[in-house]
XYZ file of C-alpha atoms in Angstrom:
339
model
C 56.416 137.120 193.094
C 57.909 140.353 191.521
C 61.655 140.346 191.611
C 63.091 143.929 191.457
C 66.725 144.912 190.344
C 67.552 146.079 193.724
C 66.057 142.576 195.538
C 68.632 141.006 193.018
C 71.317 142.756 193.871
C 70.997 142.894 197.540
C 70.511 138.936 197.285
C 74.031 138.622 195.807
C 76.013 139.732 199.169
C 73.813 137.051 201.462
C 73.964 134.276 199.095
C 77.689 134.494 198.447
C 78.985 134.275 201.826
C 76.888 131.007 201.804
C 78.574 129.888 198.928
C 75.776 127.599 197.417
C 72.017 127.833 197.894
C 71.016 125.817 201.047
C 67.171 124.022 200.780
C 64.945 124.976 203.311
C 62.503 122.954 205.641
C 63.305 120.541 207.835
C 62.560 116.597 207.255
C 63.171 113.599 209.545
C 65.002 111.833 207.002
C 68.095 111.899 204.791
C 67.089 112.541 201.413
C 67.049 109.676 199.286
C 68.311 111.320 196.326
C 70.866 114.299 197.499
C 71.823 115.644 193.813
C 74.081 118.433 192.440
C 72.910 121.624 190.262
C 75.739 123.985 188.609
C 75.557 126.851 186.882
C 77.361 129.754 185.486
C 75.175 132.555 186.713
C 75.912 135.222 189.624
C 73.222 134.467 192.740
C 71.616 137.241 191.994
C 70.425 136.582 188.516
C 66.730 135.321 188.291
C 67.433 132.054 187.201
C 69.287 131.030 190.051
C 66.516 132.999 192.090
C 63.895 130.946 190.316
C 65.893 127.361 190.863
C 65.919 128.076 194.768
C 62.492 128.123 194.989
C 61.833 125.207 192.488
C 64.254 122.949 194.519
C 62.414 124.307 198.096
C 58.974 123.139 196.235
C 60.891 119.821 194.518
C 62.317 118.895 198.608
C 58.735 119.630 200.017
C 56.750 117.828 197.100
C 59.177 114.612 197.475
C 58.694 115.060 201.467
C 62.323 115.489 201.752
C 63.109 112.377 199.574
C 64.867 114.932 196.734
C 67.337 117.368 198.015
C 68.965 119.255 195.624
C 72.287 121.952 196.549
C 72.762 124.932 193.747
C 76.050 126.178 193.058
C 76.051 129.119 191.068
C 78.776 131.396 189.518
C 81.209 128.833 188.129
C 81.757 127.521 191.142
C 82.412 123.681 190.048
C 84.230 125.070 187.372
C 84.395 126.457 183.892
C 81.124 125.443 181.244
C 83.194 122.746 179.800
C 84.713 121.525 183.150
C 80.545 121.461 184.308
C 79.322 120.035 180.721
C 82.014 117.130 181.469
C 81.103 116.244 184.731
C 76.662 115.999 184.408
C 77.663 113.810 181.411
C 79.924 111.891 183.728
C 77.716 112.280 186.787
C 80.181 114.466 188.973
C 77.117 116.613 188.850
C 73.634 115.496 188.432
C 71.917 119.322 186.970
C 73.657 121.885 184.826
C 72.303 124.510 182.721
C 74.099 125.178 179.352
C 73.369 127.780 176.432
C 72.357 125.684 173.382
C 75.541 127.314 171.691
C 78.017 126.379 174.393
C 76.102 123.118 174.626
C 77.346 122.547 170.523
C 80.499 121.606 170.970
C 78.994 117.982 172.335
C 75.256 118.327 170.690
C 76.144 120.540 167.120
C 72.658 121.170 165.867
C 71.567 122.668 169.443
C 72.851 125.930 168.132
C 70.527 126.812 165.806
C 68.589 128.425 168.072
C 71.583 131.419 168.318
C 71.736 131.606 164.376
C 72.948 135.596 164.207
C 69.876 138.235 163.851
C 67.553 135.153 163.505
C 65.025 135.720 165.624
C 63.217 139.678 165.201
C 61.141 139.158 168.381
C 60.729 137.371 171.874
C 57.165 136.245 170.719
C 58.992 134.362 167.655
C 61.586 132.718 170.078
C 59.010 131.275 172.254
C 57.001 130.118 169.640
C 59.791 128.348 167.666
C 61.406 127.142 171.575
C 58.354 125.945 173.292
C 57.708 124.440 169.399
C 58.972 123.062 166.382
C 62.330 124.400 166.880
C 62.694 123.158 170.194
C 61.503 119.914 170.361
C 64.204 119.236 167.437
C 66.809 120.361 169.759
C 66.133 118.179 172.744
C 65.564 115.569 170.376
C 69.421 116.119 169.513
C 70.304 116.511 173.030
C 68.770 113.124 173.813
C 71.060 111.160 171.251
C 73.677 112.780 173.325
C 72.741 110.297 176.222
C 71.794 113.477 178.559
C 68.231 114.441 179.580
C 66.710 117.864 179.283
C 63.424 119.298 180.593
C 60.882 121.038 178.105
C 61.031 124.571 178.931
C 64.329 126.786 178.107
C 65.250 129.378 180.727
C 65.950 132.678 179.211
C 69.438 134.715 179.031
C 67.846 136.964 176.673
C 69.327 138.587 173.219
C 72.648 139.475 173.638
C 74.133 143.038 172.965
C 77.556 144.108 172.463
C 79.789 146.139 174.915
C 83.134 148.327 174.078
C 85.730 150.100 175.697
C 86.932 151.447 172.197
C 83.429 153.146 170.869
C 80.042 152.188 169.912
C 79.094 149.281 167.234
C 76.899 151.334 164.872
C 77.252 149.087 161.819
C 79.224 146.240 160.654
C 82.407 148.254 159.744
C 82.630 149.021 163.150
C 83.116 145.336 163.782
C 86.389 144.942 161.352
C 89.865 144.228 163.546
C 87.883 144.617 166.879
C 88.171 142.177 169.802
C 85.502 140.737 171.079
C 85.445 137.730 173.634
C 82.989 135.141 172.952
C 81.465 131.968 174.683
C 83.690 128.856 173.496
C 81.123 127.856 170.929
C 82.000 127.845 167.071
C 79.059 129.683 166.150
C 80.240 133.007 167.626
C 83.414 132.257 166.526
C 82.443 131.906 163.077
C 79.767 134.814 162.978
C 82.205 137.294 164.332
C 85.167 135.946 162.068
C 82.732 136.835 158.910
C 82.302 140.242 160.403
C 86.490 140.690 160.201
C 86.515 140.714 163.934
C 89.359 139.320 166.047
C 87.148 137.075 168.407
C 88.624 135.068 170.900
C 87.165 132.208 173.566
C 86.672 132.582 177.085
C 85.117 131.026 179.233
C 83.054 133.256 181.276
C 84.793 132.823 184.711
C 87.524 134.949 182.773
C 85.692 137.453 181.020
C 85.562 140.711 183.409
C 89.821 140.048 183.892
C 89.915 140.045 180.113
C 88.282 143.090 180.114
C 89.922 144.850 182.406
C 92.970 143.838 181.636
C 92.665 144.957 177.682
C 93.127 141.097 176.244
C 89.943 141.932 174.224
C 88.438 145.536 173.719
C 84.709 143.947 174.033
C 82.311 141.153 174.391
C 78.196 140.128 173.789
C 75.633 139.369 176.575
C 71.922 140.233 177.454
C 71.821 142.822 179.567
C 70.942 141.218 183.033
C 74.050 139.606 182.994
C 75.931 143.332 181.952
C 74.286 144.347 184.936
C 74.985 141.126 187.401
C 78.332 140.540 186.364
C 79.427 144.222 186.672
C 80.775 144.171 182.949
C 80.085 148.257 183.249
C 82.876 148.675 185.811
C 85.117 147.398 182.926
C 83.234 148.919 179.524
C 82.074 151.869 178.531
C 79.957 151.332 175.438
C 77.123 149.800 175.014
C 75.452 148.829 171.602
C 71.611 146.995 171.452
C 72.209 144.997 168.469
C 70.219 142.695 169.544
C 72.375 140.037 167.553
C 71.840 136.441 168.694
C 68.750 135.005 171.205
C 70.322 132.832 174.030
C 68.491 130.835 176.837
C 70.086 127.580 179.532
C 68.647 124.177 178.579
C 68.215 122.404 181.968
C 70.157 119.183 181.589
C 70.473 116.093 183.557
C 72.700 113.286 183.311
C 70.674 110.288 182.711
C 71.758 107.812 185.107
C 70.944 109.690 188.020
C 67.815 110.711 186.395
C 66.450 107.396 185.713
C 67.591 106.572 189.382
C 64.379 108.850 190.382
C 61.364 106.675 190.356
C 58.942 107.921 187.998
C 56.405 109.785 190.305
C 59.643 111.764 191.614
C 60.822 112.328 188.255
C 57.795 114.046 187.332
C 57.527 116.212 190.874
C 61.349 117.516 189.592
C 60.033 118.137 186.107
C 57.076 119.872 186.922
C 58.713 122.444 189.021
C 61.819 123.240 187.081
C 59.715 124.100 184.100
C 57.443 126.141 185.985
C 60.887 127.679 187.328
C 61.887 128.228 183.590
C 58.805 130.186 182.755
C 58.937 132.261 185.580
C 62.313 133.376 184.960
C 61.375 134.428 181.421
C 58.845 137.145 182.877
C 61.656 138.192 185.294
C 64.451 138.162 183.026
C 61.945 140.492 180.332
C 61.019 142.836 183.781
C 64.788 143.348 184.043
C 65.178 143.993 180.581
C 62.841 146.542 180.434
C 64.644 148.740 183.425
C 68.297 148.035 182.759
C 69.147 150.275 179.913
C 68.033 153.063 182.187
C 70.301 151.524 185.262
C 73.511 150.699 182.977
C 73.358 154.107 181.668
C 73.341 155.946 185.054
C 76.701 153.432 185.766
C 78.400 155.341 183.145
C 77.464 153.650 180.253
C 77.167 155.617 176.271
C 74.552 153.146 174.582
C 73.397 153.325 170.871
C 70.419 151.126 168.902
C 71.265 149.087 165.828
C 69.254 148.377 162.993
C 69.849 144.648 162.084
C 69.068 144.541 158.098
C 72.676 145.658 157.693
C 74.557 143.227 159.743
C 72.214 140.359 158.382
C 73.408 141.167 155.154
C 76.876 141.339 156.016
C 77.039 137.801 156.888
C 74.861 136.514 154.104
C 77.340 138.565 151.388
C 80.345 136.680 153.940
C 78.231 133.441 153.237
C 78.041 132.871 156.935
C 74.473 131.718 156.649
C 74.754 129.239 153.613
C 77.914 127.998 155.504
C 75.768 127.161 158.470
C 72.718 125.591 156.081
C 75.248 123.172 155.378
C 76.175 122.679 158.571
C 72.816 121.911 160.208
C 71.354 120.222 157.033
C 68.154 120.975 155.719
C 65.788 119.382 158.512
C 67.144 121.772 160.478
C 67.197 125.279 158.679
C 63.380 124.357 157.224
C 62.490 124.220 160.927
C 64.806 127.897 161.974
C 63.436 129.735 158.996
C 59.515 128.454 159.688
C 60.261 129.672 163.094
C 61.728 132.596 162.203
C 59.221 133.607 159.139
C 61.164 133.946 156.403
C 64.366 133.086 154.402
C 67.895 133.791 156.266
C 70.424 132.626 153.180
């Protein structure tokens, strides 16, 4: 299945008077196991396109003993509200960026270390590696369960309504939302920026109201989330890779007998690969789209910001932070020394 921009967008309008993704077929039963999935994403974004179907295939695999209802777009709340209630069980699924998910788990951000990773084909082979068996090891101690695969949100770029980001001068004074994750804060902090924490819910209202000149996201999510109505600029730096880890609280995960467990598995990771190809497909065509919005965008070379923060000692700072294990495993992954 190819997913086009325009199938995306048209989606959004049917699946929001819904309100949450309904399963399909129809089953004599009641499920046995009727479970929760939340996320942050608009409908039309391809992971939540991608989930529908897995849960569809999860229902008719289980023969109707695993229902599970997706609600998208911050609709149980903000990330922390959702991150507090899977580890509580007030919601059984939520997906999380690694560096949102540090403020419980702090070594799952090393994935997002600033102008790590040069390449996708290094951030699979570090996430569906190395790297990322580390990380859900981490996640684990945390008492939550996450699936193998990481869904994609893609490197993140930088959006202005003051001017472009052309180097790191440009960067001094600004502000620039971020995700409530210290990383950002700290990366943008050595670049003299004025970053403050949002949670996404809020970001397009920040924007348009002025309470921060800018913010960072992949593209699809400029484009789903409407960000260009709101900015003018945008700049491909191309600064930190991003994906969702797909976590379950583990109580209502070891509820599911084994041979369920392993239906639910199967299919979500499947899910998480195919949204990878989609979210690259929309990639590819969205520079072209956000510019006919209205859109001035500029390309970055990274060299200079990477040596901004190691001269602000943002990387040796971080070292620290993660401990060796960790950083040995990021720069293997990445091919080469960061600090």
């Amino acid at each position: 299945m190819i997913i086009s921009r325009r199938t995306l967008l048209q989606g959004t309008a049917a699946a929001s008077a819904i309100g949450t993704f309904h399963i399909g077929g129809a089953y004599a039963q009641t499920p046995e196991f009727s479970y929760k999935y939340a996320n942050n994403l608009p409908v039309a974004h391809p992971m939540n396109v991608r989930a529908n179907e897995a849960v569809e295939k999860i229902k008719a695999e289980t023969k109707g003993r695993v229902a599970i209802q997706i609600f998208p777009n911050n609709q149980l709340g903000s990330d922390t509200d959702m991150l507090s209630q899977v580890r509580s069980g007030g919601v059984e699924f939520f997906t999380l960026s690694p560096l949102i998910l540090s403020t419980l788990v702090p070594n799952a951000s090393v994935s997002g270390i600033g102008f790590a990773f040069p390449n996708y084909d290094a951030v699979w082979k570090a996430m569906d590696g190395e790297l990322g068996a580390y990380v859900r090891g981490q996640i684990g101690k945390a008492n939550l369960v996450v699936m193998d695969k990481i869904w994609d949100n893609g490197f993140r770029q930088m959006t202005s309504s003051k001017g472009p980001i052309n180097t790191p001068e440009n960067l001094k004074g600004f502000k620039i939302r971020v995700p409530v994750s210290p990383l950002w804060t700290s990366m943008f902090t050595a670049f003299q920026s004025a970053p403050a924490s949002i949670n996404f819910a809020e970001v397009y209202t920040a924007l348009q109201t002025h309470v921060v000149d800018g913010q960072e996201n992949p593209l699809a999510i400029i484009s789903t989330a409407k960000l260009f109505e709101v900015q003018k600029y945008l700049s491909l730096t191309n600064h930190m890779w991003d994906g969702f880890w797909f976590l379950g609280n583990k109580r209502a995960w070891e509820r599911l007998p084994e041979d369920l467990r392993a239906i639910v598995a199967k299919n979500l990771n499947a899910a998480a690969e195919l949204e990878r190809a989609d979210v690259a497909k929309l990639n590819a065509g969205l520079q072209g789209e956000l510019a006919s919005k209205g859109m001035t965008i500029n390309e970055t070379k990274a060299e200079p910001f990477r040596e901004a923060l190691r001269k602000a000692g943002f990387y040796a700072e971080w070292k620290k932070k993660y401990g060796d294990e960790a950083w040995a495993i990021l720069e293997k992954a990445v091919g080469g020394s960061l600090s």
